[in-house]
PDB file of C-alpha atoms in Angstrom:
ATOM      1  CA  MET A1270      79.571  29.678 -49.258  1.00 47.00           C
ATOM      2  CA  GLU A1271      76.986  27.185 -48.235  1.00 46.00           C
ATOM      3  CA  GLN A1272      77.888  25.061 -51.255  1.00 46.00           C
ATOM      4  CA  GLU A1273      81.579  24.954 -50.253  1.00 49.00           C
ATOM      5  CA  THR A1274      80.609  23.897 -46.809  1.00 60.00           C
ATOM      6  CA  LEU A1275      78.653  20.975 -48.127  1.00 54.00           C
ATOM      7  CA  VAL A1276      81.620  19.832 -50.277  1.00 52.00           C
ATOM      8  CA  GLN A1277      83.959  19.980 -47.328  1.00 62.00           C
ATOM      9  CA  ALA A1278      81.524  18.074 -45.211  1.00 64.00           C
ATOM     10  CA  ALA A1279      81.221  15.369 -47.870  1.00 60.00           C
ATOM     11  CA  TRP A1280      85.016  15.085 -48.179  1.00 59.00           C
ATOM     12  CA  LYS A1281      85.460  14.754 -44.478  1.00 68.00           C
ATOM     13  CA  ALA A1282      82.809  12.068 -44.317  1.00 65.00           C
ATOM     14  CA  ALA A1283      84.450  10.061 -47.126  1.00 60.00           C
ATOM     15  CA  LYS A1284      87.860  10.394 -45.509  1.00 63.00           C
ATOM     16  CA  ALA A1285      86.453   9.238 -42.220  1.00 65.00           C
ATOM     17  CA  ARG A1286      84.930   6.125 -43.825  1.00 62.00           C
ATOM     18  CA  ALA A1287      88.256   5.294 -45.534  1.00 55.00           C
ATOM     19  CA  SER A1288      90.141   5.660 -42.281  1.00 59.00           C
ATOM     20  CA  ALA A1289      87.713   3.353 -40.561  1.00 55.00           C
ATOM     21  CA  GLN A1290      88.343   0.569 -43.096  1.00 54.00           C
ATOM     22  CA  LEU A1291      92.180   0.578 -42.681  1.00 49.00           C
ATOM     23  CA  PRO A1292      93.546  -1.907 -40.083  1.00 53.00           C
ATOM     24  CA  GLU A1293      95.127  -0.392 -37.044  1.00 53.00           C
ATOM     25  CA  LYS A1294      98.112  -2.789 -37.183  1.00 53.00           C
ATOM     26  CA  PRO A1295      99.890  -4.426 -40.175  1.00 52.00           C
ATOM     27  CA  VAL A1296      98.907  -8.072 -40.760  1.00 51.00           C
ATOM     28  CA  ARG A1297     101.825 -10.546 -40.434  1.00 57.00           C
ATOM     29  CA  VAL A1298     101.832 -13.574 -42.766  1.00 48.00           C
ATOM     30  CA  ARG A1299     103.154 -16.801 -41.211  1.00 55.00           C
ATOM     31  CA  TRP A1300     104.490 -19.607 -43.426  1.00 51.00           C
ATOM     32  CA  GLN A1301     103.690 -23.028 -42.155  1.00 56.00           C
ATOM     33  CA  VAL A1302     106.044 -25.756 -43.503  1.00 52.00           C
ATOM     34  CA  GLY A1303     104.757 -29.311 -43.261  1.00 59.00           C
ATOM     35  CA  PRO A1304     106.753 -32.650 -43.011  1.00 64.00           C
ATOM     36  CA  ALA A1305     106.264 -33.400 -46.703  1.00 63.00           C
ATOM     37  CA  ALA A1306     107.903 -30.130 -47.673  1.00 62.00           C
ATOM     38  CA  VAL A1307     110.852 -30.807 -45.332  1.00 61.00           C
ATOM     39  CA  PHE A1308     111.339 -34.321 -46.839  1.00 66.00           C
ATOM     40  CA  THR A1309     111.196 -32.959 -50.378  1.00 69.00           C
ATOM     41  CA  LEU A1310     113.709 -30.232 -49.536  1.00 68.00           C
ATOM     42  CA  GLY A1311     116.071 -32.886 -48.081  1.00 68.00           C
ATOM     43  CA  LEU A1312     115.893 -34.967 -51.260  1.00 69.00           C
ATOM     44  CA  VAL A1313     116.725 -31.935 -53.370  1.00 66.00           C
ATOM     45  CA  ILE A1314     119.764 -31.098 -51.214  1.00 74.00           C
ATOM     46  CA  ALA A1315     120.976 -34.739 -51.311  1.00 70.00           C
ATOM     47  CA  ALA A1316     120.590 -34.883 -55.095  1.00 66.00           C
ATOM     48  CA  ILE A1317     122.584 -31.683 -55.490  1.00 72.00           C
ATOM     49  CA  ALA A1318     125.344 -33.115 -53.271  1.00 65.00           C
ATOM     50  CA  VAL A1319     125.524 -36.390 -55.281  1.00 61.00           C
ATOM     51  CA  VAL A1320     125.663 -34.575 -58.610  1.00 60.00           C
ATOM     52  CA  THR A1321     128.380 -32.285 -57.292  1.00 65.00           C
ATOM     53  CA  ALA A1322     130.461 -35.204 -55.980  1.00 60.00           C
ATOM     54  CA  PHE A1323     130.251 -37.299 -59.174  1.00 59.00           C
ATOM     55  CA  GLY A1324     130.707 -34.321 -61.393  1.00 58.00           C
ATOM     56  CA  ARG A1325     134.214 -33.745 -60.151  1.00 59.00           C
ATOM     57  CA  ALA A1326     136.979 -35.063 -62.385  1.00 52.00           C
ATOM     58  CA  PRO A1327     138.803 -38.002 -60.723  1.00 57.00           C
ATOM     59  CA  ALA A1328     142.409 -37.470 -59.798  1.00 60.00           C
ATOM     60  CA  THR A1329     144.685 -39.004 -62.418  1.00 65.00           C
ATOM     61  CA  THR A1330     147.351 -41.408 -61.122  1.00 69.00           C
ATOM     62  CA  PRO A1331     150.407 -41.793 -63.358  1.00 70.00           C
ATOM     63  CA  MET A1332     150.821 -45.368 -64.643  1.00 72.00           C
ATOM     64  CA  PRO A1333     154.019 -47.054 -63.443  1.00 68.00           C
ATOM     65  CA  VAL A1334     156.544 -47.622 -66.200  1.00 68.00           C
ATOM     66  CA  ALA A1335     157.691 -51.255 -66.320  1.00 62.00           C
ATOM     67  CA  LYS A1336     161.456 -51.526 -66.258  1.00 67.00           C
ATOM     68  CA  PRO A1337     163.040 -54.241 -68.413  1.00 67.00           C
ATOM     69  CA  ALA A1338     164.397 -57.161 -66.407  1.00 68.00           C
ATOM     70  CA  PRO A1339     168.202 -57.214 -66.268  1.00 83.00           C
ATOM     71  CA  GLN A1340     169.690 -59.806 -68.599  1.00 91.00           C
ATOM     72  CA  VAL A1341     172.992 -61.500 -69.320  1.00 94.00           C
ATOM     73  CA  VAL A1342     174.192 -62.656 -72.714  1.00 95.00           C
ATOM     74  CA  VAL A1343     176.386 -65.764 -72.913  1.00 95.00           C
ATOM     75  CA  HIS A1344     177.823 -67.796 -75.786  1.00 96.00           C
ATOM     76  CA  VAL A1345     177.057 -71.529 -75.547  1.00 96.00           C
ATOM     77  CA  VAL A1346     179.085 -73.805 -77.839  1.00 94.00           C
ATOM     78  CA  GLY A1347     180.092 -77.443 -78.013  1.00 92.00           C
ATOM     79  CA  GLN A1348     177.815 -80.422 -77.544  1.00 94.00           C
ATOM     80  CA  VAL A1349     174.459 -78.593 -77.498  1.00 95.00           C
ATOM     81  CA  ASN A1350     171.613 -78.754 -79.994  1.00 95.00           C
ATOM     82  CA  LYS A1351     171.387 -74.995 -80.696  1.00 94.00           C
ATOM     83  CA  PRO A1352     174.748 -73.347 -80.060  1.00 94.00           C
ATOM     84  CA  GLY A1353     174.966 -69.563 -80.148  1.00 94.00           C
ATOM     85  CA  LEU A1354     174.174 -66.458 -78.115  1.00 95.00           C
ATOM     86  CA  GLN A1355     171.662 -66.943 -75.334  1.00 96.00           C
ATOM     87  CA  LYS A1356     169.876 -64.178 -73.422  1.00 95.00           C
ATOM     88  CA  LEU A1357     168.913 -65.121 -69.885  1.00 95.00           C
ATOM     89  CA  ARG A1358     167.763 -63.344 -66.740  1.00 94.00           C
ATOM     90  CA  ARG A1359     170.412 -62.140 -64.350  1.00 92.00           C
ATOM     91  CA  GLY A1360     171.041 -64.825 -61.742  1.00 92.00           C
ATOM     92  CA  ALA A1361     170.606 -67.737 -64.175  1.00 94.00           C
ATOM     93  CA  ARG A1362     172.947 -70.743 -63.966  1.00 95.00           C
ATOM     94  CA  VAL A1363     175.050 -72.709 -66.427  1.00 95.00           C
ATOM     95  CA  ALA A1364     172.326 -75.368 -66.534  1.00 95.00           C
ATOM     96  CA  ASP A1365     169.820 -72.703 -67.641  1.00 96.00           C
ATOM     97  CA  ALA A1366     172.128 -71.597 -70.465  1.00 95.00           C
ATOM     98  CA  ILE A1367     172.499 -75.176 -71.749  1.00 96.00           C
ATOM     99  CA  GLU A1368     168.730 -75.663 -71.645  1.00 95.00           C
ATOM    100  CA  SER A1369     168.241 -72.380 -73.517  1.00 95.00           C
ATOM    101  CA  ALA A1370     170.646 -73.682 -76.186  1.00 95.00           C
ATOM    102  CA  GLY A1371     168.366 -76.640 -76.904  1.00 95.00           C
ATOM    103  CA  GLY A1372     169.801 -78.955 -74.285  1.00 94.00           C
ATOM    104  CA  ALA A1373     172.912 -81.103 -74.286  1.00 93.00           C
ATOM    105  CA  LYS A1374     173.618 -83.791 -76.876  1.00 93.00           C
ATOM    106  CA  ALA A1375     173.821 -87.449 -75.968  1.00 91.00           C
ATOM    107  CA  ASP A1376     177.642 -87.460 -76.032  1.00 92.00           C
ATOM    108  CA  ALA A1377     178.002 -84.292 -73.900  1.00 93.00           C
ATOM    109  CA  LYS A1378     180.188 -84.580 -70.825  1.00 92.00           C
ATOM    110  CA  LEU A1379     178.143 -82.472 -68.403  1.00 92.00           C
ATOM    111  CA  ASP A1380     180.073 -83.625 -65.342  1.00 89.00           C
ATOM    112  CA  ALA A1381     183.009 -81.567 -66.626  1.00 89.00           C
ATOM    113  CA  LEU A1382     180.998 -78.378 -65.981  1.00 90.00           C
ATOM    114  CA  ASN A1383     179.710 -76.740 -62.827  1.00 93.00           C
ATOM    115  CA  LEU A1384     176.033 -76.611 -63.779  1.00 93.00           C
ATOM    116  CA  ALA A1385     175.174 -74.577 -60.658  1.00 92.00           C
ATOM    117  CA  GLN A1386     177.596 -71.749 -61.406  1.00 93.00           C
ATOM    118  CA  PRO A1387     175.873 -68.335 -61.838  1.00 95.00           C
ATOM    119  CA  LEU A1388     176.305 -66.777 -65.275  1.00 93.00           C
ATOM    120  CA  SER A1389     178.339 -63.648 -65.942  1.00 93.00           C
ATOM    121  CA  ASP A1390     177.558 -61.389 -68.862  1.00 94.00           C
ATOM    122  CA  GLY A1391     179.762 -61.955 -71.908  1.00 92.00           C
ATOM    123  CA  THR A1392     181.136 -65.383 -70.951  1.00 91.00           C
ATOM    124  CA  GLN A1393     181.434 -68.447 -73.148  1.00 93.00           C
ATOM    125  CA  ILE A1394     180.279 -71.888 -72.055  1.00 94.00           C
ATOM    126  CA  VAL A1395     181.929 -74.823 -73.794  1.00 93.00           C
ATOM    127  CA  VAL A1396     180.147 -78.151 -73.384  1.00 94.00           C
ATOM    128  CA  PRO A1397     182.757 -80.863 -74.040  1.00 93.00           C
ATOM    129  CA  ALA A1398     182.163 -84.295 -75.545  1.00 91.00           C
ATOM    130  CA  GLN A1399     182.820 -87.641 -73.936  1.00 89.00           C
ATOM    131  CA  THR A1400     186.333 -88.936 -74.652  1.00 81.00           C
ATOM    132  CA  PRO A1401     186.074 -91.960 -76.987  1.00 72.00           C
ATOM    133  CA  LYS A1402     187.698 -95.102 -75.590  1.00 61.00           C
ATOM    134  CA  SER A1403     190.453 -96.810 -77.519  1.00 57.00           C
ATOM    135  CA  ALA A1404     190.102-100.400 -78.675  1.00 52.00           C
ATOM    136  CA  GLY A1405     192.761-101.537 -76.219  1.00 52.00           C
ATOM    137  CA  GLN A1406     190.964 -99.929 -73.268  1.00 50.00           C
ATOM    138  CA  SER A1407     187.659-101.460 -74.290  1.00 53.00           C
ATOM    139  CA  ALA A1408     189.147-104.944 -74.567  1.00 54.00           C
ATOM    140  CA  ALA A1409     190.892-104.629 -71.215  1.00 53.00           C
ATOM    141  CA  GLU A1410     187.750-103.359 -69.493  1.00 53.00           C
ATOM    142  CA  SER A1411     185.730-106.134 -71.075  1.00 53.00           C
ATOM    143  CA  ALA A1412     188.177-108.774 -69.864  1.00 52.00           C
ATOM    144  CA  GLN A1413     188.229-107.150 -66.420  1.00 55.00           C
ATOM    145  CA  SER A1414     184.466-107.274 -66.168  1.00 61.00           C
ATOM    146  CA  ASN A1415     184.324-110.935 -67.211  1.00 79.00           C
ATOM    147  CA  CYS A1416     187.084-112.150 -64.932  1.00 89.00           C
ATOM    148  CA  ILE A1417     186.572-113.930 -61.598  1.00 91.00           C
ATOM    149  CA  ASN A1418     187.748-111.849 -58.651  1.00 93.00           C
ATOM    150  CA  LEU A1419     189.892-113.928 -56.305  1.00 91.00           C
ATOM    151  CA  ASN A1420     189.042-111.694 -53.322  1.00 90.00           C
ATOM    152  CA  SER A1421     185.242-111.545 -53.691  1.00 89.00           C
ATOM    153  CA  ALA A1422     184.028-114.510 -55.754  1.00 90.00           C
ATOM    154  CA  PRO A1423     182.228-117.256 -53.781  1.00 91.00           C
ATOM    155  CA  PRO A1424     183.710-120.777 -53.797  1.00 91.00           C
ATOM    156  CA  GLU A1425     181.178-121.910 -56.404  1.00 92.00           C
ATOM    157  CA  LYS A1426     182.428-119.183 -58.762  1.00 91.00           C
ATOM    158  CA  LEU A1427     186.083-119.974 -58.029  1.00 91.00           C
ATOM    159  CA  GLN A1428     185.493-123.525 -59.250  1.00 91.00           C
ATOM    160  CA  GLU A1429     184.931-122.125 -62.744  1.00 91.00           C
ATOM    161  CA  LEU A1430     188.673-121.338 -62.925  1.00 91.00           C
ATOM    162  CA  SER A1431     190.820-123.839 -64.773  1.00 89.00           C
ATOM    163  CA  GLY A1432     192.341-126.440 -62.410  1.00 90.00           C
ATOM    164  CA  ILE A1433     190.370-125.234 -59.353  1.00 92.00           C
ATOM    165  CA  GLY A1434     188.077-127.781 -57.690  1.00 91.00           C
ATOM    166  CA  PRO A1435     185.987-127.625 -54.522  1.00 92.00           C
ATOM    167  CA  ALA A1436     188.917-128.286 -52.209  1.00 92.00           C
ATOM    168  CA  LEU A1437     191.184-125.614 -53.735  1.00 92.00           C
ATOM    169  CA  ALA A1438     188.272-123.141 -53.847  1.00 91.00           C
ATOM    170  CA  THR A1439     187.775-123.622 -50.097  1.00 92.00           C
ATOM    171  CA  ARG A1440     191.520-123.109 -49.478  1.00 92.00           C
ATOM    172  CA  ILE A1441     191.476-119.883 -51.551  1.00 93.00           C
ATOM    173  CA  GLU A1442     188.516-118.567 -49.518  1.00 91.00           C
ATOM    174  CA  LYS A1443     190.257-119.287 -46.194  1.00 91.00           C
ATOM    175  CA  PHE A1444     193.527-117.778 -47.397  1.00 91.00           C
ATOM    176  CA  ARG A1445     192.005-114.462 -48.581  1.00 91.00           C
ATOM    177  CA  GLN A1446     190.189-114.012 -45.227  1.00 89.00           C
ATOM    178  CA  LYS A1447     193.606-113.600 -43.610  1.00 89.00           C
ATOM    179  CA  THR A1448     195.621-112.207 -46.525  1.00 88.00           C
ATOM    180  CA  PRO A1449     193.780-110.663 -49.500  1.00 90.00           C
ATOM    181  CA  PHE A1450     195.336-111.276 -52.907  1.00 90.00           C
ATOM    182  CA  SER A1451     197.181-108.329 -54.442  1.00 89.00           C
ATOM    183  CA  LYS A1452     197.874-110.130 -57.735  1.00 90.00           C
ATOM    184  CA  VAL A1453     196.900-113.369 -59.417  1.00 91.00           C
ATOM    185  CA  SER A1454     200.342-114.927 -58.910  1.00 90.00           C
ATOM    186  CA  ASP A1455     199.729-114.798 -55.130  1.00 91.00           C
ATOM    187  CA  LEU A1456     197.688-117.969 -55.647  1.00 91.00           C
ATOM    188  CA  GLN A1457     200.988-119.894 -55.352  1.00 90.00           C
ATOM    189  CA  GLN A1458     200.885-119.143 -51.608  1.00 92.00           C
ATOM    190  CA  VAL A1459     197.766-121.271 -51.270  1.00 92.00           C
ATOM    191  CA  PRO A1460     198.635-124.865 -50.389  1.00 92.00           C
ATOM    192  CA  GLY A1461     198.160-127.207 -53.365  1.00 90.00           C
ATOM    193  CA  ILE A1462     198.416-124.489 -56.068  1.00 91.00           C
ATOM    194  CA  GLY A1463     201.591-124.289 -58.099  1.00 88.00           C
ATOM    195  CA  PRO A1464     202.889-122.323 -61.104  1.00 89.00           C
ATOM    196  CA  SER A1465     201.072-124.551 -63.597  1.00 89.00           C
ATOM    197  CA  ILE A1466     197.632-123.758 -62.151  1.00 90.00           C
ATOM    198  CA  VAL A1467     198.512-120.060 -61.845  1.00 88.00           C
ATOM    199  CA  GLY A1468     199.460-120.048 -65.526  1.00 87.00           C
ATOM    200  CA  LYS A1469     196.042-121.498 -66.433  1.00 88.00           C
ATOM    201  CA  VAL A1470     193.973-118.992 -64.429  1.00 89.00           C
ATOM    202  CA  GLU A1471     195.916-115.804 -65.231  1.00 86.00           C
ATOM    203  CA  GLY A1472     193.569-114.995 -68.115  1.00 85.00           C
ATOM    204  CA  GLU A1473     190.483-115.929 -66.125  1.00 89.00           C
ATOM    205  CA  ALA A1474     191.089-114.479 -62.654  1.00 91.00           C
ATOM    206  CA  CYS A1475     191.674-110.959 -61.395  1.00 92.00           C
ATOM    207  CA  VAL A1476     191.992-109.099 -58.082  1.00 87.00           C
TER     208      VAL A1476
END
């Protein structure tokens, strides 16, 4: 009985010592975060944001499909260097079609065409040639160009006509100022000029 009492007393004493060592209130742990930790945390968040932004697949934009430019096809023939079918842009002119056909030849009569006319698809452009002059026309034009014009030639030039001297040249000049000559035979109206002189100058003079 005495032994049991001693055991109980020892137990109570040990329990009392253990109770004395326990804190009355629980200890709270406070985390103190310094500026360096805040800066580091900010860098980590920024890096995550950049990786997330660049990691996204870019939106795909469909490439525009180029449409072929509208064209016209014309047939160029005649006095061009490369006759045949010519493909040109819509809105091109006759001049463009001739240039596309290698250009006009030296004997082409371009003034017979309207070079500014817009082209229509499927049309034919005929470039004509210059009309050759006959031998008679050439001789007549040559004689006409070499003759002395009674209405415009100066007195010095009039003196080159057969039978016309300085005095008659002056009379011709005064006469034409009032009445221009309509034909060579009108020279007979000038005082001092008769049929014989008119006959001499008919092949030399003109009006």
